[in-house]
Amino acid sequence: MSIFTGAGVAIVTPFNEDLSVNYDELAKMLDDQIAKGTDAIIICGTTGESSTLTVEEHSEVIRFTCKHVNKRVPVVAGTGSNCTQTAIELSKDAETDGADALLIVTPYYNKATQQGLIDHYTMIAESVSLPIIMYNVPSRTGCNILPATAVKLAKTVPNIVAIKEATGNISQIMDLAAMADGCIDIYSGNDDQIVPLLSIGGKGVISVLSNVAPSQTHDICAKFFAGDIEGSRKLQLEAMNLIHALFSEVNPIPVKEAMNLLGWNAGPCRRPLSPMDASNKEKLIAAMKEYGIL
């Protein structure tokens, strides 16, 4: 059984002005996402600025989210690290604190070999009983999980069950789907490729767009699964300008700006992420207005 089908939100971590975690606002965001149909909460991923959370904050944000969501939808905890042992410790903590699954990014900076990736993921998976989604985003990590590697892990490690594909390389993802033949669930890691990945058997999306358009992103998936391919395609294409605006600067700078524009207290990003460029902010505002959410 899949961890979830549909749209999982890669939710932002709201900060106060002093850059401490704003737990009151996070609780409101979680409730709003669930009320608007989001199918899963992905906490402490890239969009959640996991790389600038301390180890203690990282675990506390996951713990808080699991407790607040209280099994209303699955909570997928981002517990990856470029240090295998750190990832193991974060993953064990997340399991203890009630996470339903783990999202494990490829080890960044180290640039592991394919055998190194197999060892890394196997060691993490063997330390916990939770199902694991591998997160393949070579543009950020400098490390690419090749299709044969993903399939080998899925076939040999029982709790490695899915992959978040954020390569943007449709040909590679097609090869993965063909080689896997259903042995691994595929989630789109790119909001501009939801429908294409669903069309080759994908289970859904781990979405930045869902932060500002949860109902619409849910419906892209729900319509597809209900057989309304044309309706799903229409919603995907209508969102394209907004999606481009949300990635006009490195994620999560634009989406946090968008959340603040919508009246949420998402706060600033932590450095080294900087405030959004004024011209890109204007484009973001225009795209949000065109899409009808501002």
PDB file of C-alpha atoms in Angstrom:
ATOM      1  CA  MET A   1       0.000   0.000   0.000  1.00  0.00           C
ATOM      2  CA  SER A   2       1.266   3.456  -0.896  1.00  0.00           C
ATOM      3  CA  ILE A   3       2.204   5.900   1.849  1.00  0.00           C
ATOM      4  CA  PHE A   4      -0.247   8.326   0.261  1.00  0.00           C
ATOM      5  CA  THR A   5      -1.825   9.056  -3.081  1.00  0.00           C
ATOM      6  CA  GLY A   6      -2.493  12.593  -4.269  1.00  0.00           C
ATOM      7  CA  ALA A   7      -0.930  15.861  -3.188  1.00  0.00           C
ATOM      8  CA  GLY A   8       1.390  16.010  -0.206  1.00  0.00           C
ATOM      9  CA  VAL A   9       2.435  19.494   0.825  1.00  0.00           C
ATOM     10  CA  ALA A  10       6.133  20.176   1.322  1.00  0.00           C
ATOM     11  CA  ILE A  11       5.176  22.631   4.024  1.00  0.00           C
ATOM     12  CA  VAL A  12       7.183  25.700   4.970  1.00  0.00           C
ATOM     13  CA  THR A  13       8.560  26.122   8.476  1.00  0.00           C
ATOM     14  CA  PRO A  14       7.219  29.463   9.714  1.00  0.00           C
ATOM     15  CA  PHE A  15       9.659  31.602  11.649  1.00  0.00           C
ATOM     16  CA  ASN A  16       9.173  34.492  14.007  1.00  0.00           C
ATOM     17  CA  GLU A  17      11.078  37.691  13.265  1.00  0.00           C
ATOM     18  CA  ASP A  18      13.847  36.511  15.586  1.00  0.00           C
ATOM     19  CA  LEU A  19      14.053  33.370  13.377  1.00  0.00           C
ATOM     20  CA  SER A  20      12.763  31.014  16.067  1.00  0.00           C
ATOM     21  CA  VAL A  21      10.164  28.482  14.911  1.00  0.00           C
ATOM     22  CA  ASN A  22       6.619  29.857  15.046  1.00  0.00           C
ATOM     23  CA  TYR A  23       4.767  26.810  16.318  1.00  0.00           C
ATOM     24  CA  ASP A  24       1.431  28.598  16.699  1.00  0.00           C
ATOM     25  CA  GLU A  25       1.463  29.509  13.014  1.00  0.00           C
ATOM     26  CA  LEU A  26       2.626  26.042  12.007  1.00  0.00           C
ATOM     27  CA  ALA A  27      -0.393  24.555  13.796  1.00  0.00           C
ATOM     28  CA  LYS A  28      -2.725  26.865  11.867  1.00  0.00           C
ATOM     29  CA  MET A  29      -1.050  25.980   8.576  1.00  0.00           C
ATOM     30  CA  LEU A  30      -1.369  22.262   9.272  1.00  0.00           C
ATOM     31  CA  ASP A  31      -5.069  22.588  10.098  1.00  0.00           C
ATOM     32  CA  ASP A  32      -5.707  24.657   6.967  1.00  0.00           C
ATOM     33  CA  GLN A  33      -3.921  22.173   4.725  1.00  0.00           C
ATOM     34  CA  ILE A  34      -5.908  19.249   6.089  1.00  0.00           C
ATOM     35  CA  ALA A  35      -9.196  21.182   5.834  1.00  0.00           C
ATOM     36  CA  LYS A  36      -8.496  21.940   2.180  1.00  0.00           C
ATOM     37  CA  GLY A  37      -7.863  18.358   1.159  1.00  0.00           C
ATOM     38  CA  THR A  38      -4.109  17.930   1.296  1.00  0.00           C
ATOM     39  CA  ASP A  39      -3.366  14.215   1.299  1.00  0.00           C
ATOM     40  CA  ALA A  40      -0.138  14.216   3.349  1.00  0.00           C
ATOM     41  CA  ILE A  41       2.131  16.578   5.263  1.00  0.00           C
ATOM     42  CA  ILE A  42       5.832  16.522   4.389  1.00  0.00           C
ATOM     43  CA  ILE A  43       7.658  18.267   7.213  1.00  0.00           C
ATOM     44  CA  CYS A  44      11.300  19.360   7.357  1.00  0.00           C
ATOM     45  CA  GLY A  45      11.986  18.970   3.674  1.00  0.00           C
ATOM     46  CA  THR A  46      13.767  21.460   1.434  1.00  0.00           C
ATOM     47  CA  THR A  47      10.788  23.822   1.559  1.00  0.00           C
ATOM     48  CA  GLY A  48      10.827  23.540   5.347  1.00  0.00           C
ATOM     49  CA  GLU A  49      14.435  24.825   5.447  1.00  0.00           C
ATOM     50  CA  SER A  50      15.646  21.656   7.113  1.00  0.00           C
ATOM     51  CA  SER A  51      19.258  22.469   6.237  1.00  0.00           C
ATOM     52  CA  THR A  52      19.269  25.484   8.577  1.00  0.00           C
ATOM     53  CA  LEU A  53      17.372  23.893  11.455  1.00  0.00           C
ATOM     54  CA  THR A  54      19.491  22.689  14.339  1.00  0.00           C
ATOM     55  CA  VAL A  55      19.294  18.977  15.087  1.00  0.00           C
ATOM     56  CA  GLU A  56      17.175  19.787  18.125  1.00  0.00           C
ATOM     57  CA  GLU A  57      14.829  22.036  16.156  1.00  0.00           C
ATOM     58  CA  HIS A  58      14.567  19.457  13.395  1.00  0.00           C
ATOM     59  CA  SER A  59      13.353  16.775  15.778  1.00  0.00           C
ATOM     60  CA  GLU A  60      11.085  19.153  17.679  1.00  0.00           C
ATOM     61  CA  VAL A  61       9.336  20.382  14.510  1.00  0.00           C
ATOM     62  CA  ILE A  62       8.695  16.775  13.472  1.00  0.00           C
ATOM     63  CA  ARG A  63       7.492  15.865  16.969  1.00  0.00           C
ATOM     64  CA  PHE A  64       5.146  18.862  17.098  1.00  0.00           C
ATOM     65  CA  THR A  65       3.734  18.133  13.647  1.00  0.00           C
ATOM     66  CA  CYS A  66       3.058  14.478  14.362  1.00  0.00           C
ATOM     67  CA  LYS A  67       1.294  15.324  17.597  1.00  0.00           C
ATOM     68  CA  HIS A  68      -0.787  18.122  16.077  1.00  0.00           C
ATOM     69  CA  VAL A  69      -1.792  16.227  12.936  1.00  0.00           C
ATOM     70  CA  ASN A  70      -2.690  13.260  15.122  1.00  0.00           C
ATOM     71  CA  LYS A  71      -3.036  10.763  12.250  1.00  0.00           C
ATOM     72  CA  ARG A  72      -5.582  12.854  10.323  1.00  0.00           C
ATOM     73  CA  VAL A  73      -3.304  12.458   7.288  1.00  0.00           C
ATOM     74  CA  PRO A  74       0.100  10.797   6.943  1.00  0.00           C
ATOM     75  CA  VAL A  75       3.099  12.787   8.159  1.00  0.00           C
ATOM     76  CA  VAL A  76       6.268  12.219   6.163  1.00  0.00           C
ATOM     77  CA  ALA A  77       9.334  13.466   8.027  1.00  0.00           C
ATOM     78  CA  GLY A  78      12.387  14.706   6.178  1.00  0.00           C
ATOM     79  CA  THR A  79      15.303  13.113   7.997  1.00  0.00           C
ATOM     80  CA  GLY A  80      18.022  13.030   5.369  1.00  0.00           C
ATOM     81  CA  SER A  81      21.572  14.231   5.869  1.00  0.00           C
ATOM     82  CA  ASN A  82      24.913  14.081   4.097  1.00  0.00           C
ATOM     83  CA  CYS A  83      26.091  12.123   7.141  1.00  0.00           C
ATOM     84  CA  THR A  84      24.608   8.633   7.263  1.00  0.00           C
ATOM     85  CA  GLN A  85      24.787   8.420  11.054  1.00  0.00           C
ATOM     86  CA  THR A  86      23.023  11.768  11.479  1.00  0.00           C
ATOM     87  CA  ALA A  87      20.269  10.604   9.140  1.00  0.00           C
ATOM     88  CA  ILE A  88      19.916   7.419  11.163  1.00  0.00           C
ATOM     89  CA  GLU A  89      19.578   9.357  14.415  1.00  0.00           C
ATOM     90  CA  LEU A  90      17.026  11.785  12.951  1.00  0.00           C
ATOM     91  CA  SER A  91      15.082   8.886  11.452  1.00  0.00           C
ATOM     92  CA  LYS A  92      14.968   6.975  14.744  1.00  0.00           C
ATOM     93  CA  ASP A  93      13.733  10.096  16.532  1.00  0.00           C
ATOM     94  CA  ALA A  94      11.034  10.655  13.904  1.00  0.00           C
ATOM     95  CA  GLU A  95       9.834   7.074  14.247  1.00  0.00           C
ATOM     96  CA  THR A  96       9.660   7.431  18.027  1.00  0.00           C
ATOM     97  CA  ASP A  97       7.764  10.708  17.663  1.00  0.00           C
ATOM     98  CA  GLY A  98       5.025   9.254  15.463  1.00  0.00           C
ATOM     99  CA  ALA A  99       5.979   9.924  11.848  1.00  0.00           C
ATOM    100  CA  ASP A 100       4.231   7.700   9.307  1.00  0.00           C
ATOM    101  CA  ALA A 101       7.086   7.665   6.797  1.00  0.00           C
ATOM    102  CA  LEU A 102      10.470   9.224   6.077  1.00  0.00           C
ATOM    103  CA  LEU A 103      11.757  11.345   3.196  1.00  0.00           C
ATOM    104  CA  ILE A 104      15.494  10.817   2.766  1.00  0.00           C
ATOM    105  CA  VAL A 105      17.384  13.145   0.449  1.00  0.00           C
ATOM    106  CA  THR A 106      20.533  11.949  -1.280  1.00  0.00           C
ATOM    107  CA  PRO A 107      23.661  12.932   0.677  1.00  0.00           C
ATOM    108  CA  TYR A 108      24.558  16.407  -0.541  1.00  0.00           C
ATOM    109  CA  TYR A 109      28.114  17.741  -1.016  1.00  0.00           C
ATOM    110  CA  ASN A 110      29.743  14.340  -0.532  1.00  0.00           C
ATOM    111  CA  LYS A 111      28.675  13.196  -4.024  1.00  0.00           C
ATOM    112  CA  ALA A 112      28.372   9.518  -3.164  1.00  0.00           C
ATOM    113  CA  THR A 113      28.850   6.827  -5.801  1.00  0.00           C
ATOM    114  CA  GLN A 114      25.888   4.603  -6.722  1.00  0.00           C
ATOM    115  CA  GLN A 115      27.269   1.943  -4.354  1.00  0.00           C
ATOM    116  CA  GLY A 116      27.617   4.637  -1.715  1.00  0.00           C
ATOM    117  CA  LEU A 117      23.946   5.512  -2.200  1.00  0.00           C
ATOM    118  CA  ILE A 118      22.949   1.866  -1.869  1.00  0.00           C
ATOM    119  CA  ASP A 119      24.901   1.576   1.380  1.00  0.00           C
ATOM    120  CA  HIS A 120      23.582   4.920   2.701  1.00  0.00           C
ATOM    121  CA  TYR A 121      19.919   4.117   2.100  1.00  0.00           C
ATOM    122  CA  THR A 122      20.232   0.522   3.238  1.00  0.00           C
ATOM    123  CA  MET A 123      21.826   1.496   6.551  1.00  0.00           C
ATOM    124  CA  ILE A 124      19.152   4.117   7.241  1.00  0.00           C
ATOM    125  CA  ALA A 125      16.327   1.763   6.275  1.00  0.00           C
ATOM    126  CA  GLU A 126      17.661  -1.008   8.489  1.00  0.00           C
ATOM    127  CA  SER A 127      17.709   1.335  11.495  1.00  0.00           C
ATOM    128  CA  VAL A 128      13.935   1.922  11.412  1.00  0.00           C
ATOM    129  CA  SER A 129      10.724   0.129  10.475  1.00  0.00           C
ATOM    130  CA  LEU A 130       9.042   3.105   8.762  1.00  0.00           C
ATOM    131  CA  PRO A 131       8.556   3.187   4.991  1.00  0.00           C
ATOM    132  CA  ILE A 132      11.069   5.398   3.194  1.00  0.00           C
ATOM    133  CA  ILE A 133      10.730   7.732   0.225  1.00  0.00           C
ATOM    134  CA  MET A 134      14.084   8.404  -1.406  1.00  0.00           C
ATOM    135  CA  TYR A 135      14.464  12.017  -2.560  1.00  0.00           C
ATOM    136  CA  ASN A 136      16.336  12.517  -5.797  1.00  0.00           C
ATOM    137  CA  VAL A 137      17.195  16.177  -6.450  1.00  0.00           C
ATOM    138  CA  PRO A 138      20.632  16.329  -8.097  1.00  0.00           C
ATOM    139  CA  SER A 139      20.371  20.070  -8.836  1.00  0.00           C
ATOM    140  CA  ARG A 140      20.714  20.631  -5.079  1.00  0.00           C
ATOM    141  CA  THR A 141      22.831  17.690  -4.001  1.00  0.00           C
ATOM    142  CA  GLY A 142      25.178  16.976  -6.904  1.00  0.00           C
ATOM    143  CA  CYS A 143      24.113  13.338  -6.607  1.00  0.00           C
ATOM    144  CA  ASN A 144      21.719  11.414  -8.869  1.00  0.00           C
ATOM    145  CA  ILE A 145      19.980   8.146  -8.003  1.00  0.00           C
ATOM    146  CA  LEU A 146      20.116   6.267 -11.294  1.00  0.00           C
ATOM    147  CA  PRO A 147      17.068   4.146 -12.196  1.00  0.00           C
ATOM    148  CA  ALA A 148      18.927   0.861 -11.740  1.00  0.00           C
ATOM    149  CA  THR A 149      20.033   1.944  -8.264  1.00  0.00           C
ATOM    150  CA  ALA A 150      16.519   2.937  -7.211  1.00  0.00           C
ATOM    151  CA  VAL A 151      15.095  -0.353  -8.472  1.00  0.00           C
ATOM    152  CA  LYS A 152      17.800  -2.406  -6.738  1.00  0.00           C
ATOM    153  CA  LEU A 153      17.095  -0.676  -3.427  1.00  0.00           C
ATOM    154  CA  ALA A 154      13.327  -1.109  -3.787  1.00  0.00           C
ATOM    155  CA  LYS A 155      13.721  -4.808  -4.563  1.00  0.00           C
ATOM    156  CA  THR A 156      16.237  -5.610  -1.825  1.00  0.00           C
ATOM    157  CA  VAL A 157      15.263  -3.341   1.089  1.00  0.00           C
ATOM    158  CA  PRO A 158      11.670  -3.985   2.217  1.00  0.00           C
ATOM    159  CA  ASN A 159      10.900  -0.544   3.638  1.00  0.00           C
ATOM    160  CA  ILE A 160      12.318   1.479   0.744  1.00  0.00           C
ATOM    161  CA  VAL A 161       9.046   1.856  -1.096  1.00  0.00           C
ATOM    162  CA  ALA A 162       9.028   5.131  -3.014  1.00  0.00           C
ATOM    163  CA  ILE A 163      11.037   7.892  -4.654  1.00  0.00           C
ATOM    164  CA  LYS A 164      10.431  11.611  -4.966  1.00  0.00           C
ATOM    165  CA  GLU A 165      11.709  12.417  -8.440  1.00  0.00           C
ATOM    166  CA  ALA A 166      12.896  16.014  -8.720  1.00  0.00           C
ATOM    167  CA  THR A 167      15.447  15.557 -11.467  1.00  0.00           C
ATOM    168  CA  GLY A 168      13.164  17.244 -13.981  1.00  0.00           C
ATOM    169  CA  ASN A 169      14.475  14.642 -16.424  1.00  0.00           C
ATOM    170  CA  ILE A 170      11.369  13.020 -17.864  1.00  0.00           C
ATOM    171  CA  SER A 171      13.421  10.528 -19.871  1.00  0.00           C
ATOM    172  CA  GLN A 172      15.173   9.274 -16.728  1.00  0.00           C
ATOM    173  CA  ILE A 173      11.869   9.011 -14.879  1.00  0.00           C
ATOM    174  CA  MET A 174      10.347   7.090 -17.805  1.00  0.00           C
ATOM    175  CA  ASP A 175      13.289   4.691 -17.667  1.00  0.00           C
ATOM    176  CA  LEU A 176      12.766   4.281 -13.928  1.00  0.00           C
ATOM    177  CA  ALA A 177       9.063   3.514 -14.372  1.00  0.00           C
ATOM    178  CA  ALA A 178       9.829   0.967 -17.088  1.00  0.00           C
ATOM    179  CA  MET A 179      12.558  -0.761 -15.097  1.00  0.00           C
ATOM    180  CA  ALA A 180      10.625  -0.713 -11.824  1.00  0.00           C
ATOM    181  CA  ASP A 181       7.451  -2.216 -13.305  1.00  0.00           C
ATOM    182  CA  GLY A 182       5.548  -1.199 -10.189  1.00  0.00           C
ATOM    183  CA  CYS A 183       8.104  -2.169  -7.531  1.00  0.00           C
ATOM    184  CA  ILE A 184       8.521   1.442  -6.381  1.00  0.00           C
ATOM    185  CA  ASP A 185       6.040   4.305  -5.998  1.00  0.00           C
ATOM    186  CA  ILE A 186       6.983   7.465  -7.861  1.00  0.00           C
ATOM    187  CA  TYR A 187       6.049  10.944  -6.635  1.00  0.00           C
ATOM    188  CA  SER A 188       6.659  14.065  -8.653  1.00  0.00           C
ATOM    189  CA  GLY A 189       9.022  16.481  -6.949  1.00  0.00           C
ATOM    190  CA  ASN A 190       8.222  19.171  -9.504  1.00  0.00           C
ATOM    191  CA  ASP A 191       4.881  20.962  -9.575  1.00  0.00           C
ATOM    192  CA  ASP A 192       5.147  21.553 -13.322  1.00  0.00           C
ATOM    193  CA  GLN A 193       5.291  17.799 -13.973  1.00  0.00           C
ATOM    194  CA  ILE A 194       2.449  16.403 -11.870  1.00  0.00           C
ATOM    195  CA  VAL A 195       0.256  15.185 -14.720  1.00  0.00           C
ATOM    196  CA  PRO A 196       3.132  13.772 -16.786  1.00  0.00           C
ATOM    197  CA  LEU A 197       4.254  11.634 -13.859  1.00  0.00           C
ATOM    198  CA  LEU A 198       0.731  10.530 -13.013  1.00  0.00           C
ATOM    199  CA  SER A 199       0.387   9.423 -16.628  1.00  0.00           C
ATOM    200  CA  ILE A 200       3.191   6.874 -16.195  1.00  0.00           C
ATOM    201  CA  GLY A 201       1.800   5.503 -12.943  1.00  0.00           C
ATOM    202  CA  GLY A 202       2.941   8.094 -10.422  1.00  0.00           C
ATOM    203  CA  LYS A 203       1.165   8.151  -7.066  1.00  0.00           C
ATOM    204  CA  GLY A 204       1.080  11.920  -6.639  1.00  0.00           C
ATOM    205  CA  VAL A 205       3.219  14.951  -5.901  1.00  0.00           C
ATOM    206  CA  ILE A 206       5.255  16.324  -3.022  1.00  0.00           C
ATOM    207  CA  SER A 207       4.341  19.896  -3.680  1.00  0.00           C
ATOM    208  CA  VAL A 208       5.495  23.453  -3.065  1.00  0.00           C
ATOM    209  CA  LEU A 209       2.414  24.810  -4.865  1.00  0.00           C
ATOM    210  CA  SER A 210       0.212  23.144  -2.233  1.00  0.00           C
ATOM    211  CA  ASN A 211       1.357  25.697   0.332  1.00  0.00           C
ATOM    212  CA  VAL A 212      -0.600  28.436  -1.462  1.00  0.00           C
ATOM    213  CA  ALA A 213      -3.105  26.366  -3.467  1.00  0.00           C
ATOM    214  CA  PRO A 214      -3.835  23.191  -1.495  1.00  0.00           C
ATOM    215  CA  SER A 215      -7.304  22.488  -2.890  1.00  0.00           C
ATOM    216  CA  GLN A 216      -6.244  23.054  -6.478  1.00  0.00           C
ATOM    217  CA  THR A 217      -3.152  20.854  -6.190  1.00  0.00           C
ATOM    218  CA  HIS A 218      -5.192  18.114  -4.549  1.00  0.00           C
ATOM    219  CA  ASP A 219      -7.704  18.349  -7.385  1.00  0.00           C
ATOM    220  CA  ILE A 220      -5.041  17.965 -10.096  1.00  0.00           C
ATOM    221  CA  CYS A 221      -4.369  14.522  -8.651  1.00  0.00           C
ATOM    222  CA  ALA A 222      -7.927  13.659  -7.623  1.00  0.00           C
ATOM    223  CA  LYS A 223      -9.342  14.402 -11.073  1.00  0.00           C
ATOM    224  CA  PHE A 224      -6.653  12.311 -12.733  1.00  0.00           C
ATOM    225  CA  PHE A 225      -7.308   9.331 -10.477  1.00  0.00           C
ATOM    226  CA  ALA A 226     -11.068   9.716 -11.015  1.00  0.00           C
ATOM    227  CA  GLY A 227     -10.544   9.417 -14.773  1.00  0.00           C
ATOM    228  CA  ASP A 228     -11.035  13.109 -15.563  1.00  0.00           C
ATOM    229  CA  ILE A 229      -7.737  13.432 -17.391  1.00  0.00           C
ATOM    230  CA  GLU A 230      -8.837  16.536 -19.267  1.00  0.00           C
ATOM    231  CA  GLY A 231      -9.859  18.254 -16.038  1.00  0.00           C
ATOM    232  CA  SER A 232      -6.561  17.347 -14.408  1.00  0.00           C
ATOM    233  CA  ARG A 233      -4.588  18.593 -17.407  1.00  0.00           C
ATOM    234  CA  LYS A 234      -6.533  21.869 -17.408  1.00  0.00           C
ATOM    235  CA  LEU A 235      -5.759  22.514 -13.738  1.00  0.00           C
ATOM    236  CA  GLN A 236      -2.073  21.692 -14.294  1.00  0.00           C
ATOM    237  CA  LEU A 237      -1.774  24.127 -17.188  1.00  0.00           C
ATOM    238  CA  GLU A 238      -3.676  26.877 -15.368  1.00  0.00           C
ATOM    239  CA  ALA A 239      -1.138  26.686 -12.542  1.00  0.00           C
ATOM    240  CA  MET A 240       1.968  26.928 -14.730  1.00  0.00           C
ATOM    241  CA  ASN A 241       2.549  30.697 -14.483  1.00  0.00           C
ATOM    242  CA  LEU A 242       2.200  30.572 -10.697  1.00  0.00           C
ATOM    243  CA  ILE A 243       4.494  27.558 -10.494  1.00  0.00           C
ATOM    244  CA  HIS A 244       7.154  29.390 -12.506  1.00  0.00           C
ATOM    245  CA  ALA A 245       6.827  32.411 -10.195  1.00  0.00           C
ATOM    246  CA  LEU A 246       7.203  30.166  -7.142  1.00  0.00           C
ATOM    247  CA  PHE A 247      10.526  28.980  -8.557  1.00  0.00           C
ATOM    248  CA  SER A 248      11.760  32.321  -9.911  1.00  0.00           C
ATOM    249  CA  GLU A 249      14.278  32.237  -7.066  1.00  0.00           C
ATOM    250  CA  VAL A 250      15.554  29.309  -5.057  1.00  0.00           C
ATOM    251  CA  ASN A 251      12.854  27.508  -3.076  1.00  0.00           C
ATOM    252  CA  PRO A 252      11.538  28.384  -0.492  1.00  0.00           C
ATOM    253  CA  ILE A 253      12.191  32.139  -0.931  1.00  0.00           C
ATOM    254  CA  PRO A 254       9.204  32.764  -3.256  1.00  0.00           C
ATOM    255  CA  VAL A 255       6.723  30.459  -1.547  1.00  0.00           C
ATOM    256  CA  LYS A 256       7.405  32.022   1.846  1.00  0.00           C
ATOM    257  CA  GLU A 257       6.893  35.427   0.265  1.00  0.00           C
ATOM    258  CA  ALA A 258       3.636  34.171  -1.232  1.00  0.00           C
ATOM    259  CA  MET A 259       2.471  32.826   2.125  1.00  0.00           C
ATOM    260  CA  ASN A 260       3.173  36.175   3.754  1.00  0.00           C
ATOM    261  CA  LEU A 261       1.274  37.941   0.971  1.00  0.00           C
ATOM    262  CA  LEU A 262      -1.697  35.678   1.675  1.00  0.00           C
ATOM    263  CA  GLY A 263      -1.706  36.799   5.315  1.00  0.00           C
ATOM    264  CA  TRP A 264       0.169  33.917   6.878  1.00  0.00           C
ATOM    265  CA  ASN A 265       2.986  34.663   9.301  1.00  0.00           C
ATOM    266  CA  ALA A 266       5.505  32.529   7.451  1.00  0.00           C
ATOM    267  CA  GLY A 267       8.247  34.967   8.404  1.00  0.00           C
ATOM    268  CA  PRO A 268      11.623  35.321   6.711  1.00  0.00           C
ATOM    269  CA  CYS A 269      13.942  32.608   5.475  1.00  0.00           C
ATOM    270  CA  ARG A 270      17.072  31.815   7.388  1.00  0.00           C
ATOM    271  CA  ARG A 271      20.393  32.802   5.869  1.00  0.00           C
ATOM    272  CA  PRO A 272      22.003  32.170   3.507  1.00  0.00           C
ATOM    273  CA  LEU A 273      18.590  32.551   1.823  1.00  0.00           C
ATOM    274  CA  SER A 274      17.916  36.223   1.238  1.00  0.00           C
ATOM    275  CA  PRO A 275      14.762  38.342   0.814  1.00  0.00           C
ATOM    276  CA  MET A 276      13.095  38.115  -2.576  1.00  0.00           C
ATOM    277  CA  ASP A 277      14.234  40.455  -5.347  1.00  0.00           C
ATOM    278  CA  ALA A 278      11.699  43.262  -5.892  1.00  0.00           C
ATOM    279  CA  SER A 279      11.163  42.531  -9.585  1.00  0.00           C
ATOM    280  CA  ASN A 280      10.567  38.836  -8.935  1.00  0.00           C
ATOM    281  CA  LYS A 281       8.169  39.722  -6.125  1.00  0.00           C
ATOM    282  CA  GLU A 282       6.151  41.836  -8.577  1.00  0.00           C
ATOM    283  CA  LYS A 283       5.973  38.865 -10.955  1.00  0.00           C
ATOM    284  CA  LEU A 284       4.897  36.622  -8.085  1.00  0.00           C
ATOM    285  CA  ILE A 285       2.119  39.012  -7.090  1.00  0.00           C
ATOM    286  CA  ALA A 286       0.929  39.215 -10.699  1.00  0.00           C
ATOM    287  CA  ALA A 287       0.899  35.414 -11.013  1.00  0.00           C
ATOM    288  CA  MET A 288      -1.021  35.014  -7.755  1.00  0.00           C
ATOM    289  CA  LYS A 289      -3.608  37.544  -8.929  1.00  0.00           C
ATOM    290  CA  GLU A 290      -3.900  35.869 -12.326  1.00  0.00           C
ATOM    291  CA  TYR A 291      -4.428  32.518 -10.590  1.00  0.00           C
ATOM    292  CA  GLY A 292      -7.074  34.047  -8.354  1.00  0.00           C
ATOM    293  CA  ILE A 293      -5.562  33.475  -4.933  1.00  0.00           C
ATOM    294  CA  LEU A 294      -4.587  37.092  -4.186  1.00  0.00           C
TER     295      LEU A 294
END
